[in-house]
Short mmCIF file of C-alpha atoms and ligand atoms in Angstrom, two decimals:
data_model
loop_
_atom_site.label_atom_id
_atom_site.label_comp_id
_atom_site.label_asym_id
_atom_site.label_seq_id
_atom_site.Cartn_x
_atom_site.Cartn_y
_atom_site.Cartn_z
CA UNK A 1198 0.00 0.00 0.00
CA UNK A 1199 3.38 2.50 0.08
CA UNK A 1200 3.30 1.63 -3.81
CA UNK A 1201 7.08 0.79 -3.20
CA UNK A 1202 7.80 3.90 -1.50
CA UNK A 1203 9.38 3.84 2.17
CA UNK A 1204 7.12 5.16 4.01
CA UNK A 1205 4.03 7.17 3.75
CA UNK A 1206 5.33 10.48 4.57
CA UNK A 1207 7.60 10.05 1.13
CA UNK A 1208 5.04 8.19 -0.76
CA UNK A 1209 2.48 11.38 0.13
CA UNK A 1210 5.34 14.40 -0.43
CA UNK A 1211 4.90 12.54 -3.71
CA UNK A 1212 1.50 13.05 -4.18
CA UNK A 1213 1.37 16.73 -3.75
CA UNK A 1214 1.33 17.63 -7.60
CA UNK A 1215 -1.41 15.47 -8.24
CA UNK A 1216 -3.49 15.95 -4.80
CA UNK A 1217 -3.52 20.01 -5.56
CA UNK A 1218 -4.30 19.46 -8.93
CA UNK A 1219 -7.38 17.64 -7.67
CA UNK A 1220 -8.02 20.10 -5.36
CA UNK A 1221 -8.11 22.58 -7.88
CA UNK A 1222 -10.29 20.69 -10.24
CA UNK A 1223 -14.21 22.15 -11.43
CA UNK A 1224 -12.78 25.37 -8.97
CA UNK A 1225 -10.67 27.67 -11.71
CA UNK A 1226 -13.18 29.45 -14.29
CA UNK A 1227 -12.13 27.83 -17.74
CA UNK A 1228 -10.78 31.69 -18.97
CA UNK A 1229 -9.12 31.88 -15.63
CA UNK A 1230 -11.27 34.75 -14.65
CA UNK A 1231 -11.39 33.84 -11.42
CA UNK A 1232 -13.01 30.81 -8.72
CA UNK A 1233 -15.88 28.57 -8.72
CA UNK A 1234 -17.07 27.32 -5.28
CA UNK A 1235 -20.39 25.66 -5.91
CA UNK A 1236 -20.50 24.73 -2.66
CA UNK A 1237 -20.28 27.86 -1.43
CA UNK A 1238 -22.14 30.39 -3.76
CA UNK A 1239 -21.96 33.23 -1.88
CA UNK A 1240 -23.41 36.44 -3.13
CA UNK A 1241 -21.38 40.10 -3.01
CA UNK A 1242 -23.60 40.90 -0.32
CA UNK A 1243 -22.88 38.33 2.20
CA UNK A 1244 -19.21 38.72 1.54
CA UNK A 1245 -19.64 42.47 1.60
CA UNK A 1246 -20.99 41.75 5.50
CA UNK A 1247 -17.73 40.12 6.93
CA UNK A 1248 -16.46 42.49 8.97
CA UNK A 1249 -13.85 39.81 10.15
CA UNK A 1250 -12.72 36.14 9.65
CA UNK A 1251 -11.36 34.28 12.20
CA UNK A 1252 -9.20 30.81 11.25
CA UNK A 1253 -8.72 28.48 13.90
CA UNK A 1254 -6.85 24.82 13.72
CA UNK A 1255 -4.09 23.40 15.16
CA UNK A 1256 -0.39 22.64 14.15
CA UNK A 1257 0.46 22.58 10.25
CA UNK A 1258 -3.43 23.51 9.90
CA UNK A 1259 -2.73 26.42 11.84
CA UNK A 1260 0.56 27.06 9.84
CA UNK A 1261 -1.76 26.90 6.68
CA UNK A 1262 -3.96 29.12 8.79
CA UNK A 1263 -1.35 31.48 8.79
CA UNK A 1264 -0.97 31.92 5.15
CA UNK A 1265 -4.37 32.15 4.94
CA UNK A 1266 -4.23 35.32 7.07
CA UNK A 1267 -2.18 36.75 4.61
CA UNK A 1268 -3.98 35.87 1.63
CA UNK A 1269 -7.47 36.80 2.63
CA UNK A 1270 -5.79 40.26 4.33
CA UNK A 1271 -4.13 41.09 1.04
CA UNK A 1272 -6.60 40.11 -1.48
CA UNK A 1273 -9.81 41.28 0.41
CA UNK A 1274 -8.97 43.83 3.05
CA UNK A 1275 -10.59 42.03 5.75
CA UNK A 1276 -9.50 41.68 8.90
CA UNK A 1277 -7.77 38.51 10.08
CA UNK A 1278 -7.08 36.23 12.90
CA UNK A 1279 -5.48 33.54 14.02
CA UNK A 1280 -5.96 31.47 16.55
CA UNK A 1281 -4.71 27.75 17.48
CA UNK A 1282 -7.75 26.03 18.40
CA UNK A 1283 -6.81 25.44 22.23
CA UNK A 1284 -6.53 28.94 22.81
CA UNK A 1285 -9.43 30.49 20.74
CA UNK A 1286 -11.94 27.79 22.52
CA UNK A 1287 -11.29 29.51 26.01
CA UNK A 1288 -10.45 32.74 25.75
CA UNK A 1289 -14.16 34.30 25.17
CA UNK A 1290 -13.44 34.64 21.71
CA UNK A 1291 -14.52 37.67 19.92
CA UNK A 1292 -16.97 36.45 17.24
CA UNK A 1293 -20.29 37.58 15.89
CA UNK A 1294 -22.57 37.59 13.56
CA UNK A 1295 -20.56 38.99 10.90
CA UNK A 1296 -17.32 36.86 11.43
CA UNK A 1297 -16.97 34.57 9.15
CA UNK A 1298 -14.82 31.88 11.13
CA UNK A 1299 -12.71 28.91 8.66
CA UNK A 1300 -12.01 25.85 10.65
CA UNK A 1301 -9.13 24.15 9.10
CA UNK A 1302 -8.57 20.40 9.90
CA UNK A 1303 -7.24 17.63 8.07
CA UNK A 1304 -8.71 14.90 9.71
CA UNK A 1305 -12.09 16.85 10.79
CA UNK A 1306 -11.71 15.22 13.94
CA UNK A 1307 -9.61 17.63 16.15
CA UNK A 1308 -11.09 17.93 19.47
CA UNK A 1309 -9.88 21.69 20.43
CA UNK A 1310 -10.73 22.16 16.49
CA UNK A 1311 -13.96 20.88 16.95
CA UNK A 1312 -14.96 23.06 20.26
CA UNK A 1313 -13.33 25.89 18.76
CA UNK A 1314 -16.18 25.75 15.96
CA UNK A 1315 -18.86 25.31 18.48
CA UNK A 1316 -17.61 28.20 20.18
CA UNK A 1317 -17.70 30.26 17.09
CA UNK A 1318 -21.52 29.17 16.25
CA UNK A 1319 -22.14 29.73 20.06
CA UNK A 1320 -21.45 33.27 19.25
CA UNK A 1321 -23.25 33.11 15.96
CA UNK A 1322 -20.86 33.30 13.37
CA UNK A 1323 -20.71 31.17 10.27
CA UNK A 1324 -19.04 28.33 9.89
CA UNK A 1325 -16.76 27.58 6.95
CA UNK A 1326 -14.87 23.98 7.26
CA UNK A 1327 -11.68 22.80 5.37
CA UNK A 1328 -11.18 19.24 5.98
CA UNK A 1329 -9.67 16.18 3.94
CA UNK A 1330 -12.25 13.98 5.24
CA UNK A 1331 -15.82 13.46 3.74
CA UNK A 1332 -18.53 13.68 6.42
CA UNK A 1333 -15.92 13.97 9.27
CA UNK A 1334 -17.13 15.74 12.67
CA UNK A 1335 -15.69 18.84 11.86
CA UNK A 1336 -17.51 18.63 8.47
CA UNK A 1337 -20.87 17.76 9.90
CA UNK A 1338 -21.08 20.90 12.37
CA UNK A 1339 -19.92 23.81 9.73
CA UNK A 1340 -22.18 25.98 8.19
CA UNK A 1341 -20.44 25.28 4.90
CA UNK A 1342 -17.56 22.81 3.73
CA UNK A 1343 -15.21 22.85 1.16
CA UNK A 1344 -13.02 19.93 0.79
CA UNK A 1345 -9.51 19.65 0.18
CA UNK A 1346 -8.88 16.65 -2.13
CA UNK A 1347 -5.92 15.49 -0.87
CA UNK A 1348 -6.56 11.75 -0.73
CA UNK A 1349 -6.07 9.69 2.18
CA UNK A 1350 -3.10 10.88 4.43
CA UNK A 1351 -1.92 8.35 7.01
CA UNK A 1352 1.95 9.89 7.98
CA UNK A 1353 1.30 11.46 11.30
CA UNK A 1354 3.59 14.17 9.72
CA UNK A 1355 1.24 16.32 7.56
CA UNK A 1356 2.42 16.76 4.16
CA UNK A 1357 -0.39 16.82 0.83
CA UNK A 1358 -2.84 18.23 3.48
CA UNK A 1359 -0.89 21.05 4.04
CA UNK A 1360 0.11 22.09 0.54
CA UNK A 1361 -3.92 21.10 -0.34
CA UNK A 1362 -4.78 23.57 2.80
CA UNK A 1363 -2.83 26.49 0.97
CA UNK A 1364 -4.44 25.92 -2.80
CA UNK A 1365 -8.24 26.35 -0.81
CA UNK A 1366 -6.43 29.28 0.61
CA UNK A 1367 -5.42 31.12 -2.10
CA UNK A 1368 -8.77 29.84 -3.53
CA UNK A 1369 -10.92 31.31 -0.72
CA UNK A 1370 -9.03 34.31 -1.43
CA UNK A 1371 -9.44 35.02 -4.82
CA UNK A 1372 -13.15 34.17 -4.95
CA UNK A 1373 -13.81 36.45 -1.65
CA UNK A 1374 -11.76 38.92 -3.24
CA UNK A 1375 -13.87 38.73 -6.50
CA UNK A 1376 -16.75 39.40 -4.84
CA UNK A 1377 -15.88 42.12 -2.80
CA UNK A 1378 -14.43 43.86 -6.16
CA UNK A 1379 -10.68 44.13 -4.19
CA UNK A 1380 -8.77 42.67 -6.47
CA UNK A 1381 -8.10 44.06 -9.84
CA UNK A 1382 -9.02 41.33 -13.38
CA UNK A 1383 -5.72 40.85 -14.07
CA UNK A 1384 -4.30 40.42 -10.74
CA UNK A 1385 -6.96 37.52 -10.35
CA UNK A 1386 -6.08 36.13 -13.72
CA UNK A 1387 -2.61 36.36 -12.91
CA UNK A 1388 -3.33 34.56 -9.68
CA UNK A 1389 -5.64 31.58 -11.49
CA UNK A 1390 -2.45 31.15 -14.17
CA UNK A 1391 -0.36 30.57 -11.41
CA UNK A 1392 -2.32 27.85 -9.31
CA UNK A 1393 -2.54 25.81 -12.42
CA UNK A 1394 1.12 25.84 -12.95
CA UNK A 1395 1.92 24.84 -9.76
CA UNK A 1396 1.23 21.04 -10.14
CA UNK A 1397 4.00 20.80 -12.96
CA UNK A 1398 5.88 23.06 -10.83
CA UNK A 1399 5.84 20.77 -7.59
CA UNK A 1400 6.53 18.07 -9.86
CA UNK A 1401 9.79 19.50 -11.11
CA UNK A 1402 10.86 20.43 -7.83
CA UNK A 1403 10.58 16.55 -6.23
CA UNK A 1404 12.15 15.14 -9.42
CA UNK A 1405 15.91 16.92 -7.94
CA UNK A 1406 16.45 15.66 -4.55
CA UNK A 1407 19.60 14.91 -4.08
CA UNK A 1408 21.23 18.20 -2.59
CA UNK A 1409 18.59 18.30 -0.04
CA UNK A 1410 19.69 14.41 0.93
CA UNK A 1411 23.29 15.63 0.81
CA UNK A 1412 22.36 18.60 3.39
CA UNK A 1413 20.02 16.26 5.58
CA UNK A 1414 23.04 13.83 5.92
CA UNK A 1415 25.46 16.38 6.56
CA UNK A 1416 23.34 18.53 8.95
CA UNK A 1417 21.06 15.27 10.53
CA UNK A 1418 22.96 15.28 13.43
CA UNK A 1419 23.38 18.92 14.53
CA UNK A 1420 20.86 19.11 17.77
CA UNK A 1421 19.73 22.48 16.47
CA UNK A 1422 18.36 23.97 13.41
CA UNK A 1423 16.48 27.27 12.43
CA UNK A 1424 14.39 28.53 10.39
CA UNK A 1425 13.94 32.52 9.30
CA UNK A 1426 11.93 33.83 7.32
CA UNK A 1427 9.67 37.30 6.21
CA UNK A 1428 6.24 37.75 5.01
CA UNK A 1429 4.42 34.28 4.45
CA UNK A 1430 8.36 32.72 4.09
CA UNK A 1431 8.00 33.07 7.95
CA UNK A 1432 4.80 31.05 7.92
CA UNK A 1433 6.53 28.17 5.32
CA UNK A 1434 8.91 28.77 8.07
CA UNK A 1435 7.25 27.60 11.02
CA UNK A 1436 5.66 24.64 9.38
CA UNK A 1437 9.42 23.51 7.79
CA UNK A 1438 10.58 23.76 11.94
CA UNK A 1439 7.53 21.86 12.98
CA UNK A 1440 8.17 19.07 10.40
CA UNK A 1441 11.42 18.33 11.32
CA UNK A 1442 10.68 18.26 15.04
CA UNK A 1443 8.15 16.09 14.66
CA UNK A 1444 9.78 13.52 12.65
CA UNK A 1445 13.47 14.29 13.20
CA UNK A 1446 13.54 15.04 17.28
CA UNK A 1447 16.01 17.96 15.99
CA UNK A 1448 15.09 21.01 18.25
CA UNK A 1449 14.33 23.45 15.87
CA UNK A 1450 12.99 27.36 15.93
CA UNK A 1451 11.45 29.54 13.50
CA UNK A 1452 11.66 32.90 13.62
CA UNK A 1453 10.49 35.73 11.94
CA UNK A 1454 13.84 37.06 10.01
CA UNK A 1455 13.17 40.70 11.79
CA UNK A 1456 12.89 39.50 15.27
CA UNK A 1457 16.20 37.98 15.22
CA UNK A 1458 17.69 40.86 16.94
CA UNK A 1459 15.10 40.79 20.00
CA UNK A 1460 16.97 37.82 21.46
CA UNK A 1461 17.53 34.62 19.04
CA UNK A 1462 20.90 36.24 17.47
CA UNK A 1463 22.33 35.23 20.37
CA UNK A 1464 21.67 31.47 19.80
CA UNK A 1465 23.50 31.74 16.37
CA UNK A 1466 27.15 30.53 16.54
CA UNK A 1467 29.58 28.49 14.29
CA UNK A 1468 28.07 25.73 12.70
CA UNK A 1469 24.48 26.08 13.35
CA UNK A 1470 22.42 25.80 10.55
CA UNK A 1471 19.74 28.13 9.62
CA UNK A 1472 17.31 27.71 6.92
CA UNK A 1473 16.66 31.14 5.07
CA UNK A 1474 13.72 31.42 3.29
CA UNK A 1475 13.68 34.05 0.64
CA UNK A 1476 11.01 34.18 -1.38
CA UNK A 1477 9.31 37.36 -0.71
CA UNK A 1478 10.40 40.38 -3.01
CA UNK A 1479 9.12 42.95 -1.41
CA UNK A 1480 11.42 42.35 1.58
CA UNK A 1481 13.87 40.69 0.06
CA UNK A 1482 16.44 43.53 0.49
CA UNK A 1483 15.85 43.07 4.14
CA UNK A 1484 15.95 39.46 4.48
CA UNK A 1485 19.09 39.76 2.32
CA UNK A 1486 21.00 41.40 5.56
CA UNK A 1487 19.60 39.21 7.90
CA UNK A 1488 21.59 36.81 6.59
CA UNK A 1489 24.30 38.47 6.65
CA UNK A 1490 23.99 38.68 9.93
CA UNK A 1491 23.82 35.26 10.84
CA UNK A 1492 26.62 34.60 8.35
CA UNK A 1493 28.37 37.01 10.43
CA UNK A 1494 28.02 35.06 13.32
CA UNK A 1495 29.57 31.39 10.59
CA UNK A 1496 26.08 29.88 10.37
CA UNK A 1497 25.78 26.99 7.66
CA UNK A 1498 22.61 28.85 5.68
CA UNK A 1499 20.61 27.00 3.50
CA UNK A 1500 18.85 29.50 1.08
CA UNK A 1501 15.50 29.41 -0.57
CA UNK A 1502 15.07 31.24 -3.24
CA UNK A 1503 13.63 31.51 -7.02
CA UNK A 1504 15.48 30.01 -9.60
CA UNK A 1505 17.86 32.51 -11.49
CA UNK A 1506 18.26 34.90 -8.31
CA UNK A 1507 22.22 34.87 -8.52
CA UNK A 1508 21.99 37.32 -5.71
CA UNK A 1509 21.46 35.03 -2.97
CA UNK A 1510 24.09 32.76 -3.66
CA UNK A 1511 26.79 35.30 -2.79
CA UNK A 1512 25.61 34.79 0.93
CA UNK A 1513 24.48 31.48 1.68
CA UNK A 1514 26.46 28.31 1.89
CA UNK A 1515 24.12 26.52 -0.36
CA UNK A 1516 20.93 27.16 -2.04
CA UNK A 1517 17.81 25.48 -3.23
CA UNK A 1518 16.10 27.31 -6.08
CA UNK A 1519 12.21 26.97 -6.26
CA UNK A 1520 10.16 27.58 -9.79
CA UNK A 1521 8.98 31.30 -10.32
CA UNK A 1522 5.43 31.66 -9.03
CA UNK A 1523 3.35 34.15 -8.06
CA UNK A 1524 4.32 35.87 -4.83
CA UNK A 1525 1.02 34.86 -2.97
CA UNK A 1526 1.30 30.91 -3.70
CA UNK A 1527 5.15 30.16 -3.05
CA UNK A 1528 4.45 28.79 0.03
CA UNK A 1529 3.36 26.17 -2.11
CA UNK A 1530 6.47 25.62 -3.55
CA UNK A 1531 8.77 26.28 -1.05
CA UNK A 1532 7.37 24.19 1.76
CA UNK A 1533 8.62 21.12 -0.63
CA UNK A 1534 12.11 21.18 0.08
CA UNK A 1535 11.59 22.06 3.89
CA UNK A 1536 9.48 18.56 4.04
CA UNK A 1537 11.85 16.60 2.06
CA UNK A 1538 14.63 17.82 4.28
CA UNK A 1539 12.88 16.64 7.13
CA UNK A 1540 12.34 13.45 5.95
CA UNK A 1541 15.47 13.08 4.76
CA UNK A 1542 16.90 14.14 8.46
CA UNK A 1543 14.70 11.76 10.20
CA UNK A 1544 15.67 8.87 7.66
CA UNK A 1545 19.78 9.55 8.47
CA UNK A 1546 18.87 9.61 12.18
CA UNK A 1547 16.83 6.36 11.74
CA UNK A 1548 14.23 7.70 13.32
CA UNK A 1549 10.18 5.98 13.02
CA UNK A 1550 9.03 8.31 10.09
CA UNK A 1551 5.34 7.37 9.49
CA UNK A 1552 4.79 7.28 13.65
CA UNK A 1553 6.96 9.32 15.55
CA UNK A 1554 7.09 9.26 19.56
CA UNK A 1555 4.30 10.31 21.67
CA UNK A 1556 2.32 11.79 18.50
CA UNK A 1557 -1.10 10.60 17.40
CA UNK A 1558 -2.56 11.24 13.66
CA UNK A 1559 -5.51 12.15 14.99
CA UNK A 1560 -5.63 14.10 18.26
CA UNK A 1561 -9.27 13.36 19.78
CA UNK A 1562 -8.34 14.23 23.32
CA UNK A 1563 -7.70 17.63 24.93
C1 F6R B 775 1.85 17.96 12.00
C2 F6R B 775 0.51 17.49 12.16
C3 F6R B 775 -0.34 18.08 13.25
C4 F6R B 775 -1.76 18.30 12.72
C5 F6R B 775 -2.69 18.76 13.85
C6 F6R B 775 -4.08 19.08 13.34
O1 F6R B 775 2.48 17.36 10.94
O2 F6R B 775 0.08 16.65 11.44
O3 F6R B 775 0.20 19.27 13.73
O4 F6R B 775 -1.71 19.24 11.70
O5 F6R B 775 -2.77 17.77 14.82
O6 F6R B 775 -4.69 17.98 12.76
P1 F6R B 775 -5.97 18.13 11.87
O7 F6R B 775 -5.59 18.91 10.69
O8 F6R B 775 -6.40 16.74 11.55
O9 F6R B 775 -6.99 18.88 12.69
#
């Protein structure tokens, strides 16, 4: 049932191209004008009524959650939150009639997840559900549901759920902002272009693996690693630290590129290696001299950055070049190496990829 992969985790990083293609499928208008959620079919004037969405999960559905933030901000001028569903669920959360709250689970089955939406409806807000899983709990209770078709995922370590998370994302985005009128025809059709690249465009980046097996040998036993990032490369960034926790039992930290200075620089000696993601141009000049400064300080930095940049390769130790997308869906892309190199870390440690320690696939209990 690994179809001669492994383990699952691999045999799923695989899937990606084909699991966000599905996910995509019936949603992209055929002239790329913009998105198509039948089940949805919301009307301007409901979306004109959201005065605020609120996105509650937990771990890499709250790391998609984060993106999501971003996206929705961005593309609709709404207001955005956060939460991870433990918190949200007890802390009186602010929620109305005009939130519109997105419960993001994989499994559907979260219990925190699940109070958090009952919470929300307590308050009367709308429910919107992303889950993998048809009919699922989490399903059942929401308002409305829109699937992610990611296919069965049975690595505790979330892989093609996450990546599936971001394409309804970007999705939700797009058609929210098309409603509203706040994003401009061609920005839209620029966006739509993009999300049906990216299949072919994960698929090229899984087909060269072999630097990022080189650097999870070489760096698979250093007890540290972290990740920095800007933008939404600091949300890729926390979800490429979680990963290789999980799976790896490497302590690792991500931190937004900017903070570094309020207290992690100090952590940052000779040897460590730090993961720099930089993807985002508008603050690319900026992430640019953060790592400087940790090169300052003889980090090992793995870069991330867009095929043909030549400028980050004067500063890093080595880089891994991601396709050219659109500047809203690279975390797409660029969450692909951060999983492999996970993998790859927790395979040279011989660690129990599929089911590491103390971690359930499905977390039913508080
Ligand atoms: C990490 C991981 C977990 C889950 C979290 C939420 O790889 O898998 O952090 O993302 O337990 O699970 P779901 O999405 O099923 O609610």
């Amino acid at each position: 049932e690994r179809g001669g992969y492994e383990h699952f985790m691999i045999k799923e990083i695989y899937e990606q191209p084909k699991a966000i293609r599905e996910t995509m499928t019936g949603r992209l208008a055929k002239d790329d004008s913009g998105v198509i959620f039948d089940e949805l079919n919301w009307t301007k004037e409901y979306v004109a009524s959201i005065r605020k969405v609120a996105i509650v999960a937990c771990g890499t559905a709250y790391h998609a959650g984060m993106v999501g933030k971003y996206l929705i901000e961005k593309l609709t001028r709404i207001p955005v939150e956060v939460d991870v569903a433990s918190e949200f669920r007890y802390r009186s959360p602010l929620v109305d009639e005009h939130t519109l709250t997105v419960i993001i689970s994989q499994s559907g089955e979260t219990l925190d997840t699940l109070a958090g939406l009952k919470e929300a409806k307590k308050q009367g807000s709308r429910v919107l559900a992303v889950t993998n899983v048809v009919g699922s709990s989490i399903a059942r209770e929401a308002d409305h549901v829109i699937y992610t078709w990611a296919g069965p995922e049975i690595a505790v370590a979330s892989t093609k759920a996450y990546t599936t998370q971001l394409i309804v994302m970007a999705l939700l985005s797009v058609y929210m902002g098309g409603l509203k009128g706040t994003i401009p025809p061609e920005t839209s059709k620029e966006l739509c272009h993009g999300l049906k690249n990216l299949p072919a465009q994960a698929h090229e980046l899984l087909e060269d693996v072999e630097a990022i097996k080189t650097f999870a040998e070489q760096y698979g036993f250093n007890e540290d690693v972290f990740f920095i990032g800007r933008s939404l490369d600091y949300a890729v960034a926390l979800e490429g630290s979680l990963k290789l926790k999980e799976i790896s039992y490497i302590h690792a930290e991500a931190y937004s590129a900017g903070e570094l200075k309020h207290g992690t620089l100090a952590l940052i000696i000779e040897g460590i290696p730090v993961i720099a993601l930089a993807t985002q141009l508008d603050v690319y000049e900026k992430m640019l001299s953060n790592i400087k400064e940790v090169k300052a300080r003889d980090a090992v930095v793995i870069g991330i950055g867009f095929k043909g940049d030549t400028e980050i390769d004067k500063y890093v130790d080595h880089t891994i070049f991601i396709p050219a997308t659109n500047k809203y869906l690279t975390p797409i892309l660029s969450v692909i190496p951060l999983q492999l190199l996970a993998y790859y870390a927790a395979v040279t440690r011989g660690c129990d990829v599929d089911k590491p320690r103390n971690l359930a696939k499905s977390v039913t209990v508080e």
